[in-house]
Tab-separated table of C-alpha atoms in Angstrom:
chain	number	residue	atom	x	y	z
A	1	MET	CA	41.381	20.840	26.392
A	2	ALA	CA	43.923	23.988	24.859
A	3	GLY	CA	42.941	27.470	22.410
A	4	THR	CA	39.417	28.374	21.857
A	5	TRP	CA	37.189	27.109	19.871
A	6	SER	CA	38.089	29.682	16.517
A	7	GLU	CA	41.951	29.176	17.291
A	8	VAL	CA	41.373	25.072	17.356
A	9	TRP	CA	39.160	26.742	13.238
A	10	THR	CA	42.054	28.497	12.467
A	11	LEU	CA	44.598	25.847	12.947
A	12	TYR	CA	42.350	23.593	10.785
A	13	LEU	CA	42.258	26.198	7.996
A	14	ILE	CA	46.281	26.619	8.422
A	15	LEU	CA	46.451	23.078	8.087
A	16	ALA	CA	44.318	22.598	4.866
A	17	LEU	CA	45.394	26.350	3.353
A	18	GLY	CA	48.470	27.164	3.998
A	19	THR	CA	49.750	30.397	6.211
A	20	PRO	CA	47.470	33.224	6.519
A	21	ASP	CA	47.983	36.153	5.764
A	22	PRO	CA	46.658	39.249	7.628
A	23	SER	CA	44.452	40.429	4.795
A	24	PRO	CA	40.747	39.903	5.054
A	25	ALA	CA	41.037	37.006	2.671
A	26	PRO	CA	41.518	34.663	5.863
A	27	GLN	CA	38.220	34.663	7.257
A	28	GLU	CA	36.647	34.481	4.281
A	29	LYS	CA	37.963	31.110	3.878
A	30	LEU	CA	37.908	29.877	7.121
A	31	HIS	CA	34.241	30.439	6.940
A	32	ASP	CA	34.177	28.819	3.751
A	33	PHE	CA	36.148	26.007	5.452
A	34	ARG	CA	33.692	25.380	8.183
A	35	ARG	CA	30.427	25.496	5.774
A	36	ILE	CA	32.499	22.523	3.617
A	37	PHE	CA	33.652	20.945	6.597
A	38	LEU	CA	29.520	20.667	8.034
A	39	GLY	CA	27.691	19.821	4.781
A	40	LEU	CA	26.331	23.431	4.651
A	41	ASP	CA	27.100	23.735	1.360
A	42	LYS	CA	24.811	21.364	-0.393
A	43	CYS	CA	22.267	22.135	1.765
A	44	ASN	CA	19.792	21.392	0.943
A	45	ALA	CA	20.135	18.011	0.407
A	46	CYS	CA	21.166	17.628	4.048
A	47	ILE	CA	19.839	16.901	7.622
A	48	GLY	CA	19.269	20.399	8.841
A	49	THR	CA	20.707	23.225	10.669
A	50	SER	CA	18.936	22.859	13.853
A	51	ILE	CA	22.180	23.143	16.003
A	52	CYS	CA	24.525	25.436	13.939
A	53	LYS	CA	24.447	27.839	16.723
A	54	LYS	CA	25.913	25.902	18.599
A	55	PHE	CA	28.713	25.516	16.563
A	56	PHE	CA	29.665	29.086	15.969
A	57	LYS	CA	28.708	29.964	20.105
A	58	ASP	CA	31.653	28.101	20.403
A	59	GLU	CA	29.262	25.609	22.474
A	60	ILE	CA	29.887	22.215	20.381
A	61	ARG	CA	34.194	21.079	20.616
A	62	PHE	CA	36.239	18.321	18.763
A	63	GLU	CA	38.728	15.812	20.962
A	64	ARG	CA	41.526	15.075	20.390
A	65	TRP	CA	42.825	18.446	18.215
A	66	LEU	CA	46.416	17.132	17.881
A	67	THR	CA	45.993	13.071	16.691
A	68	ALA	CA	44.787	11.539	13.849
A	69	GLN	CA	40.783	12.637	14.321
A	70	SER	CA	42.494	16.489	14.130
A	71	ASN	CA	42.718	16.217	9.848
A	72	LEU	CA	38.409	17.176	9.881
A	73	SER	CA	38.506	16.816	5.988
A	74	SER	CA	40.426	13.349	5.943
A	75	ALA	CA	38.404	10.771	3.730
A	76	ASP	CA	38.797	7.848	6.482
A	77	VAL	CA	36.735	9.911	9.134
A	78	ARG	CA	33.187	10.068	9.386
A	79	SER	CA	32.326	10.388	13.266
A	80	TYR	CA	34.179	11.942	15.568
A	81	GLU	CA	34.451	12.472	19.313
A	82	GLY	CA	33.065	15.943	20.839
A	83	ASN	CA	32.105	17.806	23.908
A	84	TYR	CA	28.979	20.237	24.243
A	85	THR	CA	27.559	22.864	26.720
A	86	ASP	CA	24.538	24.820	27.348
A	87	SER	CA	24.004	27.660	29.837
A	88	THR	CA	22.695	25.229	32.807
A	89	ALA	CA	25.226	22.564	32.443
A	90	GLY	CA	29.265	21.227	32.147
A	91	TRP	CA	31.029	19.938	29.048
A	92	ARG	CA	29.175	16.749	28.563
A	93	PRO	CA	30.397	14.183	25.357
A	94	LEU	CA	28.898	13.679	22.615
A	95	VAL	CA	29.448	12.237	19.123
A	96	LEU	CA	28.803	13.943	15.987
A	97	SER	CA	28.902	12.015	12.753
A	98	ARG	CA	28.158	12.728	9.108
A	99	LEU	CA	25.496	10.883	7.559
A	100	MET	CA	28.434	8.501	5.212
A	101	SER	CA	31.874	8.546	4.605
A	102	PRO	CA	33.121	10.886	2.855
A	103	PRO	CA	34.222	8.187	-0.107
A	104	LEU	CA	31.093	7.120	-0.149
A	105	GLN	CA	29.044	10.461	0.124
A	106	GLN	CA	31.188	11.758	-3.285
A	107	ILE	CA	29.874	8.648	-5.136
A	108	SER	CA	26.090	9.132	-4.353
A	109	ASP	CA	26.591	13.187	-5.299
A	110	ASN	CA	28.503	11.943	-8.175
A	111	SER	CA	24.856	9.770	-9.015
A	112	ILE	CA	22.916	12.695	-8.531
A	113	CYS	CA	24.863	14.687	-11.528
A	114	THR	CA	24.656	12.191	-13.727
A	115	SER	CA	21.242	10.483	-13.336
A	116	ALA	CA	20.512	14.133	-14.689
A	117	GLY	CA	23.567	13.853	-17.354
A	118	LYS	CA	25.119	16.652	-15.953
A	119	GLY	CA	28.234	15.242	-15.770
A	120	LYS	CA	29.590	15.003	-12.325
A	121	SER	CA	29.387	18.326	-11.415
A	122	CYS	CA	26.280	20.079	-10.644
A	123	SER	CA	23.594	21.999	-8.642
A	124	ILE	CA	22.281	18.472	-6.109
A	125	GLU	CA	19.653	20.654	-5.309
A	126	ALA	CA	18.476	21.413	-8.243
A	127	VAL	CA	18.121	18.514	-9.216
A	128	LEU	CA	16.580	17.217	-6.899
A	129	ARG	CA	14.214	19.456	-7.285
A	130	ALA	CA	13.401	18.513	-10.415
A	131	THR	CA	12.540	14.843	-9.627
A	132	SER	CA	8.752	14.247	-9.841
A	133	ARG	CA	9.220	11.984	-6.448
A	134	PHE	CA	10.170	15.720	-4.894
A	135	GLN	CA	6.981	17.720	-6.827
A	136	ARG	CA	5.090	14.545	-4.969
A	137	TRP	CA	6.145	16.200	-1.687
A	138	VAL	CA	5.834	19.892	-3.112
A	139	ARG	CA	1.685	18.962	-3.415
A	140	SER	CA	1.254	16.865	-0.537
A	141	ASN	CA	0.321	17.888	2.516
A	142	LEU	CA	0.505	15.113	4.205
A	143	LEU	CA	3.653	12.392	4.320
A	144	LEU	CA	1.738	9.330	2.869
A	145	PRO	CA	3.189	5.949	1.856
A	146	ILE	CA	3.439	5.866	-2.588
A	147	MET	CA	6.133	9.514	-1.228
A	148	VAL	CA	8.497	7.117	0.381
A	149	LYS	CA	8.012	3.817	-1.837
A	150	GLY	CA	11.817	2.807	-3.489
A	151	LEU	CA	13.835	4.250	-0.715
A	152	VAL	CA	15.322	1.385	1.011
A	153	THR	CA	16.435	2.541	4.485
A	154	PRO	CA	14.752	-0.525	6.584
A	155	MET	CA	12.183	1.168	8.350
A	156	LEU	CA	10.375	2.392	5.685
A	157	SER	CA	10.390	-1.460	4.353
A	158	CYS	CA	6.223	-1.232	5.383
A	159	PRO	CA	5.637	2.160	6.144
A	160	SER	CA	2.397	2.445	7.455
A	161	GLN	CA	0.369	6.260	7.565
A	162	ARG	CA	0.266	5.607	11.586
A	163	LEU	CA	4.640	5.364	11.376
A	164	LEU	CA	5.151	7.894	8.449
A	165	ASP	CA	3.043	10.367	11.057
A	166	ARG	CA	5.459	10.495	13.805
A	167	ILE	CA	8.200	10.857	12.180
A	168	VAL	CA	6.843	14.118	10.559
A	169	ARG	CA	5.121	14.800	14.100
A	170	ARG	CA	8.592	14.421	15.864
A	171	TYR	CA	10.801	16.206	12.984
A	172	PHE	CA	12.315	18.672	14.995
A	173	GLU	CA	14.261	19.975	11.923
A	174	VAL	CA	11.345	22.594	11.412
A	175	THR	CA	10.012	25.175	13.471
A	176	ASP	CA	6.814	24.136	14.476
A	177	VAL	CA	7.150	20.346	15.299
A	178	GLY	CA	3.830	18.463	16.708
A	179	SER	CA	1.780	18.220	13.040
A	180	VAL	CA	1.268	15.728	11.153
A	181	GLN	CA	-0.081	18.437	8.092
A	182	MET	CA	3.360	19.230	6.482
A	183	LYS	CA	1.967	23.019	5.598
A	184	HIS	CA	3.571	24.472	7.903
A	185	PHE	CA	7.424	22.772	5.686
A	186	SER	CA	8.729	25.309	3.475
A	187	GLU	CA	9.835	22.906	0.149
A	188	LYS	CA	14.201	23.397	1.461
A	189	ASP	CA	11.775	21.787	4.747
A	190	LYS	CA	10.016	18.550	2.135
A	191	LEU	CA	13.786	18.146	1.009
A	192	ARG	CA	15.783	17.949	3.801
A	193	LEU	CA	13.916	15.110	5.212
A	194	LEU	CA	13.254	13.629	2.058
A	195	TYR	CA	16.999	13.530	1.751
A	196	THR	CA	17.486	11.919	5.612
A	197	LEU	CA	14.607	9.291	4.751
A	198	ALA	CA	17.006	8.259	1.892
A	199	VAL	CA	20.464	7.965	2.997
A	200	ASN	CA	20.508	8.113	6.375
A	201	GLN	CA	17.677	7.111	9.165
A	202	GLN	CA	19.322	7.356	12.532
A	203	PRO	CA	18.770	10.995	13.041
A	204	LEU	CA	14.925	10.571	12.856
A	205	ILE	CA	14.954	7.425	15.153
A	206	MET	CA	16.618	8.880	17.529
A	207	GLN	CA	13.819	11.899	17.071
A	208	MET	CA	10.994	9.174	16.942
A	209	PHE	CA	11.568	7.298	20.212
A	210	PRO	CA	13.249	9.603	22.492
A	211	GLY	CA	15.240	8.436	25.425
A	212	THR	CA	13.317	10.830	27.472
A	213	GLU	CA	10.147	8.707	26.782
A	214	GLY	CA	11.856	5.327	27.598
A	215	TRP	CA	13.355	4.239	24.367
A	216	PRO	CA	17.273	3.074	24.687
A	217	PHE	CA	18.375	5.211	22.452
A	218	LEU	CA	20.713	8.503	22.876
A	219	ARG	CA	19.614	12.111	23.143
A	220	TYR	CA	19.904	13.029	20.341
A	221	HIS	CA	20.897	16.796	19.458
A	222	GLY	CA	20.606	18.095	16.197
A	223	SER	CA	22.292	18.893	12.930
A	224	CYS	CA	24.443	21.354	10.725
A	225	GLY	CA	24.582	20.675	6.936
A	226	ARG	CA	25.310	16.789	6.519
A	227	MET	CA	26.688	16.393	10.485
A	228	MET	CA	24.628	15.108	13.000
A	229	VAL	CA	25.362	15.390	17.085
A	230	TRP	CA	23.896	13.093	19.919
A	231	ALA	CA	25.442	12.086	22.883
A	232	GLY	CA	28.645	9.615	23.097
A	233	SER	CA	29.276	6.748	25.471
A	234	LYS	CA	31.643	3.983	25.936
A	235	PRO	CA	31.595	1.468	22.862
A	236	LEU	CA	30.559	-1.738	24.395
A	237	ARG	CA	33.112	-3.625	23.136
A	238	SER	CA	35.530	-2.097	25.343
A	239	LEU	CA	33.824	-4.358	28.213
A	240	PHE	CA	34.423	-7.893	26.469
A	241	SER	CA	36.964	-8.509	29.188
A	242	SER	CA	34.876	-7.022	31.953
A	243	PRO	CA	34.446	-9.942	35.165
A	244	LEU	CA	31.375	-11.801	34.533
A	245	GLU	CA	29.228	-10.186	36.673
A	246	ARG	CA	29.603	-6.821	34.567
A	247	ARG	CA	28.491	-8.481	31.380
A	248	ALA	CA	25.892	-10.390	32.304
A	249	ASP	CA	24.554	-7.207	33.521
A	250	ILE	CA	24.794	-5.977	30.108
A	251	ALA	CA	23.621	-9.271	28.693
A	252	TYR	CA	20.323	-8.750	30.640
A	253	GLN	CA	19.954	-5.343	29.747
A	254	LEU	CA	20.763	-6.075	26.054
A	255	LEU	CA	18.196	-9.391	26.228
A	256	HIS	CA	15.755	-6.691	28.185
A	257	ILE	CA	15.626	-3.719	25.442
A	258	THR	CA	15.442	-6.164	22.397
A	259	GLN	CA	12.225	-7.334	24.119
A	260	SER	CA	11.085	-4.214	25.113
A	261	LEU	CA	12.201	-3.130	20.717
A	262	SER	CA	9.161	-5.631	19.731
A	263	SER	CA	6.724	-4.844	22.961
A	264	ASN	CA	5.588	-1.596	23.414
A	265	SER	CA	2.554	0.891	24.123
A	266	LEU	CA	3.012	2.667	20.453
A	267	GLN	CA	2.454	-1.163	19.110
A	268	PHE	CA	5.341	-0.695	16.521
A	269	SER	CA	7.542	-3.376	16.609
A	270	LEU	CA	11.123	-2.624	16.058
A	271	PHE	CA	13.923	-5.235	15.139
A	272	TYR	CA	17.044	-5.841	13.954
A	273	THR	CA	18.735	-6.397	10.219
A	274	ASN	CA	21.960	-6.503	10.560
A	275	ILE	CA	24.315	-6.337	14.456
A	276	SER	CA	27.279	-5.870	15.732
A	277	GLU	CA	28.630	-4.609	18.998
A	278	ASP	CA	29.720	-1.513	17.826
A	279	MET	CA	25.444	-1.003	17.514
A	280	PHE	CA	25.252	-0.550	21.505
A	281	GLY	CA	27.783	1.517	24.028
A	282	THR	CA	26.584	2.135	27.769
A	283	LEU	CA	27.194	5.313	29.900
A	284	ASP	CA	28.862	6.071	33.266
A	285	ASP	CA	25.759	4.775	35.078
A	286	SER	CA	26.095	1.162	33.374
A	287	ARG	CA	23.261	2.074	31.498
A	288	VAL	CA	22.680	0.171	27.441
A	289	PHE	CA	21.666	2.029	24.531
A	290	ILE	CA	21.515	1.831	20.831
A	291	VAL	CA	23.560	4.473	19.881
A	292	ASP	CA	24.322	3.098	15.590
A	293	THR	CA	19.507	2.852	14.138
A	294	THR	CA	20.474	2.165	11.233
A	295	THR	CA	19.522	-1.176	10.101
A	296	ILE	CA	17.005	-1.447	12.590
A	297	GLY	CA	13.576	-1.959	10.791
A	298	ILE	CA	10.132	-1.204	12.086
A	299	ILE	CA	6.486	-2.909	11.604
A	300	ASP	CA	2.867	-1.296	12.693
A	301	LEU	CA	1.185	-3.758	14.820
A	302	GLN	CA	-1.670	-1.794	14.976
A	303	GLU	CA	-2.652	-0.958	11.980
A	304	GLY	CA	-0.215	-3.650	9.590
A	305	TYR	CA	1.522	-3.484	6.686
A	306	PRO	CA	0.291	-4.423	2.459
A	307	PRO	CA	1.544	-7.200	1.078
A	308	ASP	CA	4.817	-7.087	-0.415
A	309	GLU	CA	5.037	-5.628	-4.102
A	310	ASP	CA	7.196	-6.464	-6.678
A	311	LEU	CA	8.039	-2.450	-7.212
A	312	LEU	CA	7.374	-0.145	-10.256
A	313	THR	CA	9.952	1.148	-12.184
A	314	GLU	CA	8.165	4.625	-11.570
A	315	HIS	CA	8.922	3.492	-8.342
A	316	LEU	CA	12.905	3.872	-8.148
A	317	ASP	CA	14.528	7.056	-8.943
A	318	VAL	CA	17.545	8.470	-7.999
A	319	PHE	CA	16.853	8.938	-4.484
A	320	SER	CA	16.135	4.539	-4.553
A	321	CYS	CA	20.381	4.490	-4.300
A	322	LEU	CA	21.636	7.369	-2.692
A	323	SER	CA	22.825	5.467	0.526
A	324	GLY	CA	25.376	3.759	-1.405
A	325	SER	CA	22.941	0.651	-1.730
A	326	CYS	CA	20.318	-0.028	-3.823
A	327	GLU	CA	19.480	-3.294	-2.898
A	328	ARG	CA	15.470	-3.020	-0.834
A	329	PRO	CA	15.540	-5.063	2.988
A	330	PRO	CA	13.560	-8.183	3.384
A	331	PRO	CA	9.705	-8.462	2.673
A	332	CYS	CA	8.246	-7.238	6.057
A	333	GLU	CA	6.549	-10.703	6.090
A	334	THR	CA	9.598	-12.912	5.779
A	335	VAL	CA	10.819	-11.219	9.085
A	336	ARG	CA	10.811	-13.969	12.278
A	337	ALA	CA	9.449	-12.919	15.362
A	338	ALA	CA	12.639	-14.719	16.622
A	339	GLN	CA	14.933	-12.174	13.818
A	340	SER	CA	16.712	-9.971	16.481
A	341	PHE	CA	16.870	-12.444	19.228
A	342	ILE	CA	18.928	-14.500	17.392
A	343	LEU	CA	21.130	-11.881	15.856
A	344	LEU	CA	21.658	-10.806	19.417
A	345	CYS	CA	22.693	-13.588	20.457
A	346	LYS	CA	24.789	-14.601	17.750
A	347	HIS	CA	26.578	-11.354	17.227
A	348	VAL	CA	26.975	-9.900	20.799
A	349	ILE	CA	25.970	-12.171	23.447
A	350	ASN	CA	27.546	-15.179	23.022
A	351	ASN	CA	30.771	-12.363	22.906
A	352	LEU	CA	29.856	-11.161	26.372
A	353	LEU	CA	29.339	-15.089	27.863
A	354	VAL	CA	32.058	-16.958	27.188
A	355	PRO	CA	33.478	-20.957	28.085
A	356	ASN	CA	35.645	-19.889	30.570
A	357	ASP	CA	32.871	-18.472	32.255
A	358	VAL	CA	31.233	-21.881	33.033
A	359	GLN	CA	34.428	-23.796	33.670
A	360	SER	CA	34.938	-21.760	36.618
A	361	GLY	CA	31.950	-22.717	37.807
A	362	HIS	CA	30.451	-19.008	38.285
A	363	LEU	CA	28.574	-19.019	34.738
A	364	PRO	CA	25.738	-21.940	35.610
A	365	LYS	CA	25.342	-24.815	32.186
A	366	GLU	CA	21.460	-23.185	31.960
A	367	ALA	CA	22.472	-20.767	30.786
A	368	VAL	CA	25.263	-21.702	28.323
A	369	SER	CA	21.964	-24.299	27.264
A	370	ALA	CA	19.777	-21.095	26.265
A	371	LEU	CA	21.749	-18.860	25.072
A	372	ALA	CA	22.889	-22.006	22.088
A	373	ILE	CA	18.803	-22.413	21.615
A	374	CYS	CA	18.718	-18.715	21.375
A	375	ALA	CA	21.307	-17.962	18.430
A	376	ASP	CA	20.176	-20.247	16.245
A	377	GLN	CA	17.695	-20.194	13.625
A	378	SER	CA	16.681	-23.474	12.537
A	379	GLN	CA	14.921	-23.513	15.972
A	380	SER	CA	11.419	-22.529	16.653
A	381	ASP	CA	10.740	-18.476	17.148
A	382	GLN	CA	8.821	-19.855	19.660
A	383	ARG	CA	11.165	-22.087	21.694
A	384	ILE	CA	14.275	-19.341	20.218
A	385	ILE	CA	12.119	-16.407	22.623
A	386	ALA	CA	11.548	-18.669	25.518
A	387	ALA	CA	15.022	-19.710	25.198
A	388	ALA	CA	15.957	-15.637	25.363
A	389	GLN	CA	13.834	-15.769	28.443
A	390	THR	CA	15.200	-18.388	30.097
A	391	LEU	CA	18.583	-16.730	29.862
A	392	LYS	CA	17.247	-12.984	30.820
A	393	ASP	CA	16.149	-14.454	34.232
A	394	ILE	CA	19.202	-16.599	34.822
A	395	LEU	CA	21.578	-13.998	33.665
A	396	GLN	CA	19.195	-10.823	36.652
A	397	THR	CA	20.118	-13.368	39.001
A	398	LEU	CA	24.018	-12.524	38.421
A	399	ARG	CA	23.309	-9.446	38.550
A	400	PRO	CA	25.521	-7.511	41.101
A	401	CYS	CA	23.908	-3.852	43.334
A	402	SER	CA	26.143	-1.636	43.701
A	403	ALA	CA	26.895	2.433	43.308
A	404	LEU	CA	28.772	1.793	39.322
A	405	TYR	CA	25.051	0.612	38.083
A	406	GLY	CA	23.197	4.231	38.939
A	407	TYR	CA	20.679	3.219	36.664
A	408	ARG	CA	18.427	0.488	39.159
A	409	TYR	CA	21.237	2.240	42.754
A	410	PRO	CA	20.039	2.314	45.093
A	411	GLU	CA	16.774	0.760	43.837
A	412	CYS	CA	17.714	-2.514	43.574
A	413	LEU	CA	19.194	-2.662	47.677
A	414	TYR	CA	14.770	-2.807	48.190
A	415	SER	CA	13.045	-4.169	45.477
A	416	ASP	CA	14.141	-7.642	43.093
A	417	LYS	CA	12.993	-5.729	39.332
A	418	PHE	CA	15.974	-3.470	39.961
C-alpha cells in the first residue's frame, strides 16, 4: 500500500480542493476535509467518537486508493474497504460504513431543519435538542419504552424494558459501560444514542450481541462521527459458483444461525424482517456471519411484549423518519415463528442449492423437497420448521472435513458434531 496516511489524505484534499499552496491554510483545509468526510461536523447528531483516534494515528487506512472508491466524497458511495492495525497485530480487513447513503443523509438532515421551520439550513443538533422527545431523555436516567415509541428501526417494534436495558448496558460510546442507568451519560451521549436508534440500528446490534459471546455478528470496532467500523468479510454471493460441498456447508451454517437467533439462552428472539445474500459474509476460516443487521427485529421471549396500539400523534416526531422511511415495522404479534426460515430458504438457500446439484446425483431429492416446503409461506409454521431441520440434517452429511473449514477443523476429524 503506497504512501502514508497523511499523504493519502493530502491527495484527497488536492482532488477536492485543488492544488495546495505552501501556506498554513491547506493544513486547516485538510483538517476540515477529514471532519466533513467522517461526519464529525454533524456531531452530536452522529454515532460517536470511540474510534476517531485510530483514524488520526494512522491505524485505519482505506483500500483501493486509485479506483472508483478513491473519490471519498462521491454521492454514490456508502461503505469502503479498509485495513486496521494496533500494537498487538498486523493489518486486518475492515469495513467503514456511513449510517446511510449521502443523498439519503442529506434528505434526512434537511427534514430536521424543515421540521423546525428553518428551511434547509440550520444547526441540526440545536433542533434535535429542542424536541420534547429529547427533553424527556434528558430528564430520565433509564431508557424507557415510552422514550423510543414512534422510532421505526425494526428492533424497536416491540421493545421490552430488558431489551432497552441491554442497549444502554452494552453501549460503549460512553466511558463507563455496564450499567443500565444513564446517570453517567452526558446530554451529548444521550443525543448520540437517540440519533443512532432513530437512523440505523447496525452498530447497536453488534454491541448488544457480540461475536465474542457466540453471536453470528462481526466484530464492531467503533465509530467516528457518522462513520461506523467493523471487521471485514467476503460477500456470500462470491461463493455461489463453488463446489456443492462448500455451498452445502454455507447453507448448513445459515440454517444453524437462524435457529440460534430465535432460540438462545438470553431469551431474545432475533428474526429477519427482510433478507438478501448481501446480508451475509464469510471469513477466511469459512465461518458465516451476518454483516448487515439493519433488518433484524427482536422479541423478548421472557418479558413478552405489550399489544400493538396505534401510535398517538404525540409519539410521531422528527426522529420517526430520520432513517429515510416513516413506515413502521409490522406488529410483533404478526411475526410468524417460521418467518426467518421462509425468507432464508426463499431468497438465499434457493440460490445456493440448484437443480443441477440433484441432476448430478450429489444432492438428495429429499433436500430439494425440504427446501421447497421451507420456502413456501402457505405451509404451517410447524411444517416449515420441521423441513428446515430436515434440510439441515441432510446438509450436515455433505459437509467436508478439511483445513479449508478452519472454524471446525480439526475437531471435525474426531466428532460428527463439527
